[in-house]
CSV table of C-alpha atoms in Angstrom, one decimal:
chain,number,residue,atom,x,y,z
A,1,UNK,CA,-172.1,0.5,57.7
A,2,UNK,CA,-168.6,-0.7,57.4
A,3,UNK,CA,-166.6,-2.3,60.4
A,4,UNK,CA,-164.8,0.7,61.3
A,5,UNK,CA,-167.6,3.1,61.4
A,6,UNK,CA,-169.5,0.2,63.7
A,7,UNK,CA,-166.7,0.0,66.0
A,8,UNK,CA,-166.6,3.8,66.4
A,9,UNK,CA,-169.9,4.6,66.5
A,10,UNK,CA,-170.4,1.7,68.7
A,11,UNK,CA,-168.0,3.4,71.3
A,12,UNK,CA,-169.8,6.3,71.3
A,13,UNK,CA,-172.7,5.5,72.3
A,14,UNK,CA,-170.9,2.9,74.8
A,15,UNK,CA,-168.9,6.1,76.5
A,16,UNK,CA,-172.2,8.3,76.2
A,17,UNK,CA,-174.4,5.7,78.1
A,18,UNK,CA,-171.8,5.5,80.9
A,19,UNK,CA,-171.2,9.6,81.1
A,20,UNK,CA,-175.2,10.2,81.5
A,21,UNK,CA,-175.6,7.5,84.2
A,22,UNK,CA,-172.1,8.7,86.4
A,23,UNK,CA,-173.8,12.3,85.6
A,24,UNK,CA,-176.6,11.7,87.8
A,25,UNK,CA,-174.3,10.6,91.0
A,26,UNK,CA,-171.3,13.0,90.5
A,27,UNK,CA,-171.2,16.3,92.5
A,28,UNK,CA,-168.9,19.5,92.2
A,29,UNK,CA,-166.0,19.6,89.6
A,30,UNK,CA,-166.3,15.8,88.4
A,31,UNK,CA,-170.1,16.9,87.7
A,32,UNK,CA,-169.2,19.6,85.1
A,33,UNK,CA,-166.5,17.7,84.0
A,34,UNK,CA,-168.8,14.9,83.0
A,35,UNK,CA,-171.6,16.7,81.5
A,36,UNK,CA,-169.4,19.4,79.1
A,37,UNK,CA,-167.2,16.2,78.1
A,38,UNK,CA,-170.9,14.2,77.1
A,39,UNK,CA,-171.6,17.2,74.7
A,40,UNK,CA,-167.8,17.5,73.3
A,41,UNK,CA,-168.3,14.0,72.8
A,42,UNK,CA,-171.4,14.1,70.5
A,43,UNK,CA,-170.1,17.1,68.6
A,44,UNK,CA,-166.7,15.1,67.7
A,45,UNK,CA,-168.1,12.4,67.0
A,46,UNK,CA,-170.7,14.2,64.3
A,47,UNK,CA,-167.4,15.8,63.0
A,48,UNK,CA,-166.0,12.1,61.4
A,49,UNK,CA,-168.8,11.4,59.2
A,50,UNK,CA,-169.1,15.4,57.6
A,51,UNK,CA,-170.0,14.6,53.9
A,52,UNK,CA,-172.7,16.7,53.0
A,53,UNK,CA,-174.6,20.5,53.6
A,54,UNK,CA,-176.7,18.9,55.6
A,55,UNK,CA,-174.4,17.4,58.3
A,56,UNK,CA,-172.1,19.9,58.2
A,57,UNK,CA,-175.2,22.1,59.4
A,58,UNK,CA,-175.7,19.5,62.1
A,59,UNK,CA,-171.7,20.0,63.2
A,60,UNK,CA,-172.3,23.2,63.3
A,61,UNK,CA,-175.5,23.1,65.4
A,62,UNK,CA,-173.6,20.6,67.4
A,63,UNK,CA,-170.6,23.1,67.9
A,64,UNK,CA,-172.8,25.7,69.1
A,65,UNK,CA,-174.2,23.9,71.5
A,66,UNK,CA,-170.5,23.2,72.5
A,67,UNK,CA,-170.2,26.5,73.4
A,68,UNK,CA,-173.9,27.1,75.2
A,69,UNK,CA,-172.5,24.8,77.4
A,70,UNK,CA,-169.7,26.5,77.8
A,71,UNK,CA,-171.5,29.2,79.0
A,72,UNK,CA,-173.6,27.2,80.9
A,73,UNK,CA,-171.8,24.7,82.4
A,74,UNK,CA,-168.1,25.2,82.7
A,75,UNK,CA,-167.9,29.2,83.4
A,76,UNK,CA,-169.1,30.6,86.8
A,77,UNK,CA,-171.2,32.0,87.2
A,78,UNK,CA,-173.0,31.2,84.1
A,79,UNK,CA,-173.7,33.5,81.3
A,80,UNK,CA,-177.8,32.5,80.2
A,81,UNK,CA,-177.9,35.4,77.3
A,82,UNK,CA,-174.6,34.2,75.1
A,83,UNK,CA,-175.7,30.5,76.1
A,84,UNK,CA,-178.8,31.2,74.7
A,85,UNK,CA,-177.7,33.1,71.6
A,86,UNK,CA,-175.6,30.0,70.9
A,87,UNK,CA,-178.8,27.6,71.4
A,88,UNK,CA,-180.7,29.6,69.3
A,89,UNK,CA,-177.9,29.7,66.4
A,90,UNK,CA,-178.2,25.7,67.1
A,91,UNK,CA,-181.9,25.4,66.7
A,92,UNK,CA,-181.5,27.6,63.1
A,93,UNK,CA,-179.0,25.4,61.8
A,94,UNK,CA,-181.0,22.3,62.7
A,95,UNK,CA,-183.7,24.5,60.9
A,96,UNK,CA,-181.9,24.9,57.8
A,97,UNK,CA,-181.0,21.3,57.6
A,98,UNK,CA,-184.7,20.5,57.4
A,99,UNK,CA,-185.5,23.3,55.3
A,100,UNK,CA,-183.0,21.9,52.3
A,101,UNK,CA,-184.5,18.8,53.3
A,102,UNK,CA,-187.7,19.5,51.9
A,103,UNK,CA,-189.0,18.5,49.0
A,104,UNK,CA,-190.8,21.4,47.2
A,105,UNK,CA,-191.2,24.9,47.1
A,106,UNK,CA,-194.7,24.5,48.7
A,107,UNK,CA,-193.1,22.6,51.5
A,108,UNK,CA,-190.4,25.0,51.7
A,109,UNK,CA,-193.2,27.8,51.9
A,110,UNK,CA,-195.2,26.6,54.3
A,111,UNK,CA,-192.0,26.1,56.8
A,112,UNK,CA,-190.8,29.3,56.2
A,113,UNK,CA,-194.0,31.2,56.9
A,114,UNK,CA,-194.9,28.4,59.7
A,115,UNK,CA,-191.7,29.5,61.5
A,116,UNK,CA,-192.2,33.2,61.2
A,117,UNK,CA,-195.7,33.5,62.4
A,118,UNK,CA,-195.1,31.1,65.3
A,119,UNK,CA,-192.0,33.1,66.4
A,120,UNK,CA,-193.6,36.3,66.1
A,121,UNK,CA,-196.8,34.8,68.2
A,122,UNK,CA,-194.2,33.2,71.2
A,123,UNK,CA,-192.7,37.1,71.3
A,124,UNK,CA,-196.2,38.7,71.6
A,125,UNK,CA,-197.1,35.8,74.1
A,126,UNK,CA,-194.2,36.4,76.1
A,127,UNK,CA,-194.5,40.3,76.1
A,128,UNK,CA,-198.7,39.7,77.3
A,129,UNK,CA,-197.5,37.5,80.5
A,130,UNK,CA,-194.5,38.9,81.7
A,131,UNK,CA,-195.4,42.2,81.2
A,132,UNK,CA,-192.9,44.3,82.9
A,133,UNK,CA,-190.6,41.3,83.7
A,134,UNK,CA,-190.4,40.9,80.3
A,135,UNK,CA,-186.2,41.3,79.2
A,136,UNK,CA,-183.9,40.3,75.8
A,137,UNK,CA,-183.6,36.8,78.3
A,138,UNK,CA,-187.0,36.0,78.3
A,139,UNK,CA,-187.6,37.0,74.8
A,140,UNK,CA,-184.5,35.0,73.1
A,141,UNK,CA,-185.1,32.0,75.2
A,142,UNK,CA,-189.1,31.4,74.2
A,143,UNK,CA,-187.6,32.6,70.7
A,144,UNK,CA,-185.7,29.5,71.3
A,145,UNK,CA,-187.6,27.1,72.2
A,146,UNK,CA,-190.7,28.0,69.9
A,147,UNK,CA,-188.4,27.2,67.0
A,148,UNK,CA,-187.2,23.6,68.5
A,149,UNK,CA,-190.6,22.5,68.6
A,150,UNK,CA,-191.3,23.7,65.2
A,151,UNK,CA,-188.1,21.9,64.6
A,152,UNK,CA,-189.4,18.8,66.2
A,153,UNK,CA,-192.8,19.1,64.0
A,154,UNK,CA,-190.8,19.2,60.5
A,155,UNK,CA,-188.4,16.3,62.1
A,156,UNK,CA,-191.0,14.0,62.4
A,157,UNK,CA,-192.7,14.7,58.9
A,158,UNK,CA,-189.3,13.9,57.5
A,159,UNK,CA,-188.5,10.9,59.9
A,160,UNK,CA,-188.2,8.1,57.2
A,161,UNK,CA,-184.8,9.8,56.4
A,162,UNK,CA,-183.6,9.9,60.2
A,163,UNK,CA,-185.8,8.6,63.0
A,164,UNK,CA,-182.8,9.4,65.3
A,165,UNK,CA,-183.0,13.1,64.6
A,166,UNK,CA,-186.6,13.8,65.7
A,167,UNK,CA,-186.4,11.8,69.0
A,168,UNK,CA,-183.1,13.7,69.7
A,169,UNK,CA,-185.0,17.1,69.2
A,170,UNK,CA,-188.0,16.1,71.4
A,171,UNK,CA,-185.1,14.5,74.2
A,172,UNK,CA,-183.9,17.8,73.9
A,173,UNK,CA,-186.9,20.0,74.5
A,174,UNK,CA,-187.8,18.0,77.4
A,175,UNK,CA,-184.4,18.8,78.7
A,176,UNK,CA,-185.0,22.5,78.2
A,177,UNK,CA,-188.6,22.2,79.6
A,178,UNK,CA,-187.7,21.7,82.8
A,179,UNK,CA,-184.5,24.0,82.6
A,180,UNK,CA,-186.9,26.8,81.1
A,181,UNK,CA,-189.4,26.0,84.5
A,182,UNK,CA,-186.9,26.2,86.8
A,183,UNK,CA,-185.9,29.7,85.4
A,184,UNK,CA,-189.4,30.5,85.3
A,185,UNK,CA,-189.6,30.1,88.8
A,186,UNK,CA,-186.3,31.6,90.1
A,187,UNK,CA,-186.6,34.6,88.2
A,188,UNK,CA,-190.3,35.7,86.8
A,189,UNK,CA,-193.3,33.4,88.0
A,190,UNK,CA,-193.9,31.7,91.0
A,191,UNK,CA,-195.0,27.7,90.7
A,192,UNK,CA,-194.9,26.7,93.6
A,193,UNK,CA,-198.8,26.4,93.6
A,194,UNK,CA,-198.7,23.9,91.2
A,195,UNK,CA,-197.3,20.3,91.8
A,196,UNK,CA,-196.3,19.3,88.6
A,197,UNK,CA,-194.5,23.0,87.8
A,198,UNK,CA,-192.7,22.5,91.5
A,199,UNK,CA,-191.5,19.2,90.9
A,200,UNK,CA,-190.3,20.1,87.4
A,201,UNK,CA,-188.7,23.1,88.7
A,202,UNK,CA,-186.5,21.3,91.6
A,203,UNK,CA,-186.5,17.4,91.0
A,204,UNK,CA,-184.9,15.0,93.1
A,205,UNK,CA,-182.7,13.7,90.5
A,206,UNK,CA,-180.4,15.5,87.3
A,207,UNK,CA,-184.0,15.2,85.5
A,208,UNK,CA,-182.2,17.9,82.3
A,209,UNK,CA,-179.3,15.7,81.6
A,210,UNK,CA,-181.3,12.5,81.9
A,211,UNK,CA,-182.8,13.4,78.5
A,212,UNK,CA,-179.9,16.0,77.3
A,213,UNK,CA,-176.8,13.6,77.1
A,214,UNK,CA,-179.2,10.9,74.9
A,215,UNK,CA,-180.5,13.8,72.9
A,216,UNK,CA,-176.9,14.8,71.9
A,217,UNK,CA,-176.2,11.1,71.1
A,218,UNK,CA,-179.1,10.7,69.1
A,219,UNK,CA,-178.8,14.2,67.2
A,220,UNK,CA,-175.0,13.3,66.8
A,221,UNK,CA,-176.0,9.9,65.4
A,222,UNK,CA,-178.6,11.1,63.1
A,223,UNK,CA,-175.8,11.9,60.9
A,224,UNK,CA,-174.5,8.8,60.6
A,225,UNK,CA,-177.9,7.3,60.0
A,226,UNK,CA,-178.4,9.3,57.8
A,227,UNK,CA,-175.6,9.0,55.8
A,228,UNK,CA,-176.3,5.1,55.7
A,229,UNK,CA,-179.8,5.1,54.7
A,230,UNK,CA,-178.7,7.7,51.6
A,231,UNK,CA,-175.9,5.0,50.1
């Protein structure tokens, strides 16, 4: 790592460290401000170091969660089924990336059909327990998620290329987790029963973008790490 990519990588993680820690006292306008301009940050930041397929796939998965955000954060009232559309088109480029990652058609195989089955089970799942609640929301979103922890699973089997990437992805699903809960709560199952569930679903601190700014640092810098350790 030259002196120049240091410096500005140093920066970066520098300006995201301070953005996640004023996220978690700002209110109101300042709030949003903070937290969209945390995931801009990461997705510029990816954009400098663009050399191969592979982190061009993480820009773009970067990008689209640019605009999740958008739809999530910045625009009232939020817009959950185009934010999740974008998340998903996130988690399939991440996918991708780890697919041409692999090393052999067997590998490539067994993600492929891993990925498949598993999505198809979260669906049935999904249909089984919300029953009539059941909507394209609730669908797309465990759709989602299913395929960021499969994500997570392949990231870690490939983790001697980029350590950073994995922990990003699993900072990220904890992130979702407790956003996912809360929704859970607000809009088809009741958890207030259930301590854990409750506390999850209304913390008394940001507890989403205590892991999501770090996971969009980490995922951003994965590119950059990985870029080092191929030279």
């Amino acid at each position: 790592m030259n002196r120049k990519t240091l410096l500005i990588t140093g920066l970066f993680i520098t300006i995201e460290i301070i953005l996640g820690i004023l996220i978690q006292f700002s209110h109101q306008t300042l709030h949003i401000v903070l937290c969209y301009s945390s995931v801009v940050l990461a997705c510029v930041f990816s954009f400098v170091f663009i050399t191969k397929k592979d982190f061009f796939l993480t820009q773009l998965g970067l990008l689209f969660t640019v605009f999740a955000d958008l739809f999530l954060v910045v625009i009232t009232p939020m817009l959950q089924i185009p934010a999740m559309i974008c998340f998903t088109i996130t988690q399939m480029c991440y996918f991708l990336r780890l697919y041409l990652n692999e090393n052999s058609k067997k590998e490539k195989l067994i993600h492929i059909i891993t990925r498949i089955t598993t999505s198809i089970l979260i669906i049935i799942i999904t249909i089984i327990v919300l029953k009539e609640k059941t909507d394209f929301l609730s669908i797309i979103s465990t759709f989602y998620y299913a395929n960021l922890l499969i994500n997570i699973i392949f990231a870690f089997r490939k983790s001697s290329k980029s350590i950073l990437f994995p922990i990003g992805l699993l900072l990220f699903s904890l992130c979702d987790l407790q956003i996912g809960i809360k929704i859970l709560n607000d809009s088809y199952i009741n958890v207030s029963n259930n301590i854990i569930l409750e506390f999850l679903s209304d913390p008394p601190f940001n507890f989403a973008w205590l892991f999501y700014v770090p996971s969009q640092t980490l995922i951003a810098l994965s590119v950059i790490n990985n870029k080092t350790s191929t030279n």
